[in-house]
């Protein structure tokens, strides 16, 4: 998979992909992540990437031209499965979207800023608009990092058996059960006996029960879908 991220703040995206699982995914060749600075495609002498909005009102709008020329350059080089715009008014991201997107070959992710991009960018180029939740971030970069992480860890080979995505919360529409490690007792708090029993069938049953109980308690909406 190849992911091209378009941003006016490339620095914000330096560390998320250079550590741990995301770093290893790139080193092993499962994904190539390119961060492009939209400002490099600004044509005016001040390298502006935003402008006042027509009709008046507070807040700048991201200009069409630098974004358009970057997207068109990339699209001449290869075909993209989706051109995604990260925006608080997009569709709220869920695990099923990540599962689908993890099957992509090439993705473009545009990070929104200020009051957003000129609407014509959305009309002409964007195939999908994604939000990561009902709150506002200063820009789309952190949201893009969340999206990329959620997608890349699903590419076969990125996770090993121990970290397998198949047992993640949400993959079966359930939250994960509680987990424990040593010591067996901490300040009077004991690890449930069943987990120390060695009875794999009972342990599996206990985990399913706890996952269901936890989901009913914390996320009943997941069970209604
Ligand atoms: Cl994608 N962008 C911004 N700026 N804020 C958000 C978001 C995206 N998703 C949730 N809040």
Short mmCIF file of C-alpha atoms and ligand atoms in Angstrom, two decimals:
data_model
loop_
_atom_site.label_atom_id
_atom_site.label_comp_id
_atom_site.label_asym_id
_atom_site.label_seq_id
_atom_site.Cartn_x
_atom_site.Cartn_y
_atom_site.Cartn_z
CA UNK A 1 0.00 0.00 0.00
CA UNK A 2 1.03 3.58 -0.66
CA UNK A 3 -0.35 6.52 1.32
CA UNK A 4 0.23 10.16 0.32
CA UNK A 5 -0.63 12.69 3.02
CA UNK A 6 -1.13 16.34 1.99
CA UNK A 7 -0.59 18.87 4.78
CA UNK A 8 0.52 22.41 5.57
CA UNK A 9 2.16 21.12 8.79
CA UNK A 10 4.38 18.17 7.77
CA UNK A 11 6.26 18.39 11.07
CA UNK A 12 3.15 17.26 12.93
CA UNK A 13 3.33 13.95 11.06
CA UNK A 14 7.01 13.19 11.56
CA UNK A 15 6.90 11.08 14.69
CA UNK A 16 3.64 9.08 14.45
CA UNK A 17 4.96 6.93 11.60
CA UNK A 18 8.59 6.71 12.67
CA UNK A 19 8.04 4.59 15.79
CA UNK A 20 7.06 1.03 16.70
CA UNK A 21 4.50 -0.77 14.54
CA UNK A 22 4.17 1.97 11.89
CA UNK A 23 7.95 2.15 11.50
CA UNK A 24 8.25 -1.62 11.17
CA UNK A 25 5.39 -1.75 8.65
CA UNK A 26 7.34 0.61 6.40
CA UNK A 27 10.68 -1.12 6.92
CA UNK A 28 9.12 -4.49 6.05
CA UNK A 29 7.69 -2.96 2.88
CA UNK A 30 4.00 -3.30 3.79
CA UNK A 31 3.34 0.41 3.34
CA UNK A 32 5.00 3.51 1.91
CA UNK A 33 3.93 6.75 3.61
CA UNK A 34 4.75 10.07 1.92
CA UNK A 35 4.07 13.39 3.63
CA UNK A 36 3.78 16.29 1.15
CA UNK A 37 4.00 19.93 2.14
CA UNK A 38 1.19 21.77 0.35
CA UNK A 39 3.22 24.97 0.65
CA UNK A 40 5.80 23.55 -1.80
CA UNK A 41 3.07 23.78 -4.46
CA UNK A 42 2.11 27.39 -3.77
CA UNK A 43 2.75 29.52 -6.84
CA UNK A 44 2.41 33.08 -5.50
CA UNK A 45 5.53 34.83 -4.27
CA UNK A 46 4.57 34.69 -0.59
CA UNK A 47 3.88 30.95 -0.79
CA UNK A 48 0.40 31.51 0.62
CA UNK A 49 -1.78 28.44 0.97
CA UNK A 50 -4.88 30.18 2.33
CA UNK A 51 -7.04 33.20 1.56
CA UNK A 52 -9.99 35.25 2.89
CA UNK A 53 -13.39 33.70 2.34
CA UNK A 54 -15.84 35.12 -0.18
CA UNK A 55 -18.88 36.61 1.52
CA UNK A 56 -16.87 37.68 4.53
CA UNK A 57 -16.63 36.10 7.97
CA UNK A 58 -13.84 35.10 10.29
CA UNK A 59 -11.30 32.48 9.30
CA UNK A 60 -9.19 31.68 6.27
CA UNK A 61 -9.93 29.07 3.61
CA UNK A 62 -7.31 26.73 2.11
CA UNK A 63 -6.69 27.77 -1.50
CA UNK A 64 -7.51 25.59 -4.48
CA UNK A 65 -4.40 25.85 -6.63
CA UNK A 66 -1.60 24.33 -4.52
CA UNK A 67 -3.81 21.41 -3.43
CA UNK A 68 -5.14 20.85 -6.95
CA UNK A 69 -1.70 20.82 -8.56
CA UNK A 70 -0.36 18.37 -5.94
CA UNK A 71 -3.36 16.04 -6.32
CA UNK A 72 -3.15 16.18 -10.12
CA UNK A 73 0.57 15.44 -10.08
CA UNK A 74 0.00 12.37 -7.88
CA UNK A 75 -2.94 11.16 -9.98
CA UNK A 76 -0.82 11.32 -13.13
CA UNK A 77 1.67 8.99 -11.49
CA UNK A 78 -0.78 6.31 -10.30
CA UNK A 79 -4.43 5.51 -9.71
CA UNK A 80 -5.82 6.13 -6.23
CA UNK A 81 -8.53 4.05 -4.58
CA UNK A 82 -9.73 7.02 -2.55
CA UNK A 83 -8.89 10.69 -2.10
CA UNK A 84 -9.84 11.30 1.51
CA UNK A 85 -10.44 14.67 3.15
CA UNK A 86 -10.04 14.79 6.95
CA UNK A 87 -12.75 17.10 8.26
CA UNK A 88 -14.97 17.33 11.35
CA UNK A 89 -18.05 17.29 9.07
CA UNK A 90 -17.06 13.97 7.45
CA UNK A 91 -18.40 10.51 8.16
CA UNK A 92 -17.37 9.37 11.64
CA UNK A 93 -14.64 6.73 11.37
CA UNK A 94 -15.43 3.19 12.53
CA UNK A 95 -13.62 -0.17 12.38
CA UNK A 96 -15.54 -1.36 9.30
CA UNK A 97 -14.28 1.66 7.30
CA UNK A 98 -10.71 0.85 8.37
CA UNK A 99 -11.15 -2.78 7.34
CA UNK A 100 -12.32 -1.69 3.87
CA UNK A 101 -9.61 0.94 3.46
CA UNK A 102 -6.88 -1.54 4.48
CA UNK A 103 -7.53 -3.33 1.16
CA UNK A 104 -6.55 -0.22 -0.83
CA UNK A 105 -3.49 0.00 -3.05
CA UNK A 106 -3.05 3.79 -3.11
CA UNK A 107 -4.64 6.44 -0.89
CA UNK A 108 -4.42 10.23 -0.75
CA UNK A 109 -5.28 11.88 2.57
CA UNK A 110 -5.79 15.66 2.63
CA UNK A 111 -5.56 17.33 6.05
CA UNK A 112 -7.99 20.21 6.54
CA UNK A 113 -7.12 23.47 8.32
CA UNK A 114 -8.59 26.87 9.20
CA UNK A 115 -12.20 27.03 8.03
CA UNK A 116 -11.48 24.18 5.62
CA UNK A 117 -10.71 23.87 1.91
CA UNK A 118 -12.45 25.67 -0.94
CA UNK A 119 -15.60 23.64 -1.62
CA UNK A 120 -14.54 23.04 -5.25
CA UNK A 121 -11.63 20.86 -4.10
CA UNK A 122 -14.18 18.65 -2.39
CA UNK A 123 -16.44 18.60 -5.46
CA UNK A 124 -13.73 17.88 -7.98
CA UNK A 125 -11.25 15.59 -6.28
CA UNK A 126 -12.41 14.25 -2.91
CA UNK A 127 -14.03 10.80 -2.94
CA UNK A 128 -14.50 10.41 0.78
CA UNK A 129 -14.70 12.69 3.85
CA UNK A 130 -13.77 11.33 7.25
CA UNK A 131 -14.01 12.67 10.82
CA UNK A 132 -12.55 10.84 13.83
CA UNK A 133 -15.24 11.97 16.28
CA UNK A 134 -17.57 14.71 17.48
CA UNK A 135 -15.04 17.27 18.69
CA UNK A 136 -12.83 19.77 16.89
CA UNK A 137 -9.06 19.48 16.39
CA UNK A 138 -6.82 22.34 15.28
CA UNK A 139 -6.15 20.54 12.02
CA UNK A 140 -6.63 17.26 10.21
CA UNK A 141 -3.07 15.99 10.82
CA UNK A 142 -3.68 14.17 14.08
CA UNK A 143 -6.88 12.73 12.62
CA UNK A 144 -4.91 11.55 9.56
CA UNK A 145 -2.36 9.90 11.86
CA UNK A 146 -5.20 8.09 13.63
CA UNK A 147 -6.68 6.94 10.33
CA UNK A 148 -3.34 5.73 8.92
CA UNK A 149 -2.51 3.83 12.11
CA UNK A 150 -5.92 2.16 12.16
CA UNK A 151 -5.57 1.12 8.49
CA UNK A 152 -1.91 0.06 8.41
CA UNK A 153 -2.13 -2.29 11.39
CA UNK A 154 -4.74 -4.28 9.43
CA UNK A 155 -2.47 -4.97 6.44
CA UNK A 156 -1.58 -8.69 6.54
CA UNK A 157 1.91 -9.18 8.00
CA UNK A 158 2.08 -5.88 9.86
CA UNK A 159 1.04 -7.39 13.17
CA UNK A 160 2.38 -10.69 14.42
CA UNK A 161 0.22 -13.37 16.07
CA UNK A 162 0.67 -11.87 19.50
CA UNK A 163 -0.71 -8.50 18.48
CA UNK A 164 -3.20 -9.92 15.99
CA UNK A 165 -5.92 -7.51 14.94
CA UNK A 166 -8.46 -10.32 14.86
CA UNK A 167 -8.98 -10.13 18.62
CA UNK A 168 -9.25 -6.33 18.74
CA UNK A 169 -12.16 -4.61 20.34
CA UNK A 170 -14.80 -3.78 17.67
CA UNK A 171 -13.72 -6.48 15.20
CA UNK A 172 -16.59 -8.64 16.47
CA UNK A 173 -18.67 -5.63 17.55
CA UNK A 174 -17.66 -6.27 21.15
CA UNK A 175 -15.26 -4.50 23.50
CA UNK A 176 -12.29 -6.54 24.70
CA UNK A 177 -12.45 -8.42 28.01
CA UNK A 178 -10.22 -7.37 30.95
CA UNK A 179 -6.63 -8.66 30.86
CA UNK A 180 -4.14 -9.44 33.64
CA UNK A 181 -0.45 -10.22 34.03
CA UNK A 182 1.80 -10.98 37.00
CA UNK A 183 1.63 -10.77 39.98
CA UNK A 184 -1.42 -12.94 40.80
CA UNK A 185 -2.27 -10.60 43.68
CA UNK A 186 -1.66 -6.83 43.92
CA UNK A 187 -2.66 -4.88 47.07
CA UNK A 188 -5.39 -7.43 47.74
CA UNK A 189 -6.68 -7.42 44.17
CA UNK A 190 -6.64 -10.92 42.70
CA UNK A 191 -6.49 -12.21 39.17
CA UNK A 192 -9.74 -14.15 38.48
CA UNK A 193 -9.19 -17.84 39.34
CA UNK A 194 -10.38 -19.06 35.95
CA UNK A 195 -7.43 -17.37 34.19
CA UNK A 196 -5.01 -19.33 36.40
CA UNK A 197 -6.92 -22.60 35.93
CA UNK A 198 -5.30 -23.68 32.66
CA UNK A 199 -8.76 -24.68 31.38
CA UNK A 200 -8.72 -23.10 27.92
CA UNK A 201 -12.41 -23.80 27.21
CA UNK A 202 -13.51 -22.13 30.44
CA UNK A 203 -11.13 -19.23 29.87
CA UNK A 204 -12.56 -18.66 26.40
CA UNK A 205 -16.12 -18.76 27.81
CA UNK A 206 -15.19 -16.32 30.60
CA UNK A 207 -13.65 -13.90 28.12
CA UNK A 208 -16.72 -13.96 25.88
CA UNK A 209 -18.97 -13.34 28.89
CA UNK A 210 -16.83 -10.44 30.12
CA UNK A 211 -16.63 -8.91 26.64
CA UNK A 212 -20.42 -9.03 26.35
CA UNK A 213 -20.92 -7.69 29.88
CA UNK A 214 -18.51 -4.82 29.28
CA UNK A 215 -20.10 -3.96 25.93
CA UNK A 216 -23.64 -3.94 27.47
CA UNK A 217 -22.40 -1.66 30.23
CA UNK A 218 -20.24 0.79 28.24
CA UNK A 219 -21.28 0.63 24.59
CA UNK A 220 -24.83 -0.75 24.30
CA UNK A 221 -24.99 1.02 20.90
CA UNK A 222 -22.60 -1.61 19.46
CA UNK A 223 -25.09 -4.38 20.25
CA UNK A 224 -28.02 -2.61 18.62
CA UNK A 225 -26.44 -2.37 15.15
CL1 LIG B 1 -10.77 14.90 10.57
N1 LIG B 1 -10.35 17.28 11.60
C1 LIG B 1 -10.47 18.20 12.57
N2 LIG B 1 -9.92 19.39 12.39
N3 LIG B 1 -11.13 17.98 13.71
C2 LIG B 1 -11.66 16.78 13.86
C3 LIG B 1 -11.58 15.77 12.90
C4 LIG B 1 -10.89 16.06 11.76
N4 LIG B 1 -12.23 14.69 13.35
C5 LIG B 1 -12.69 15.03 14.55
N5 LIG B 1 -12.36 16.28 14.86
#
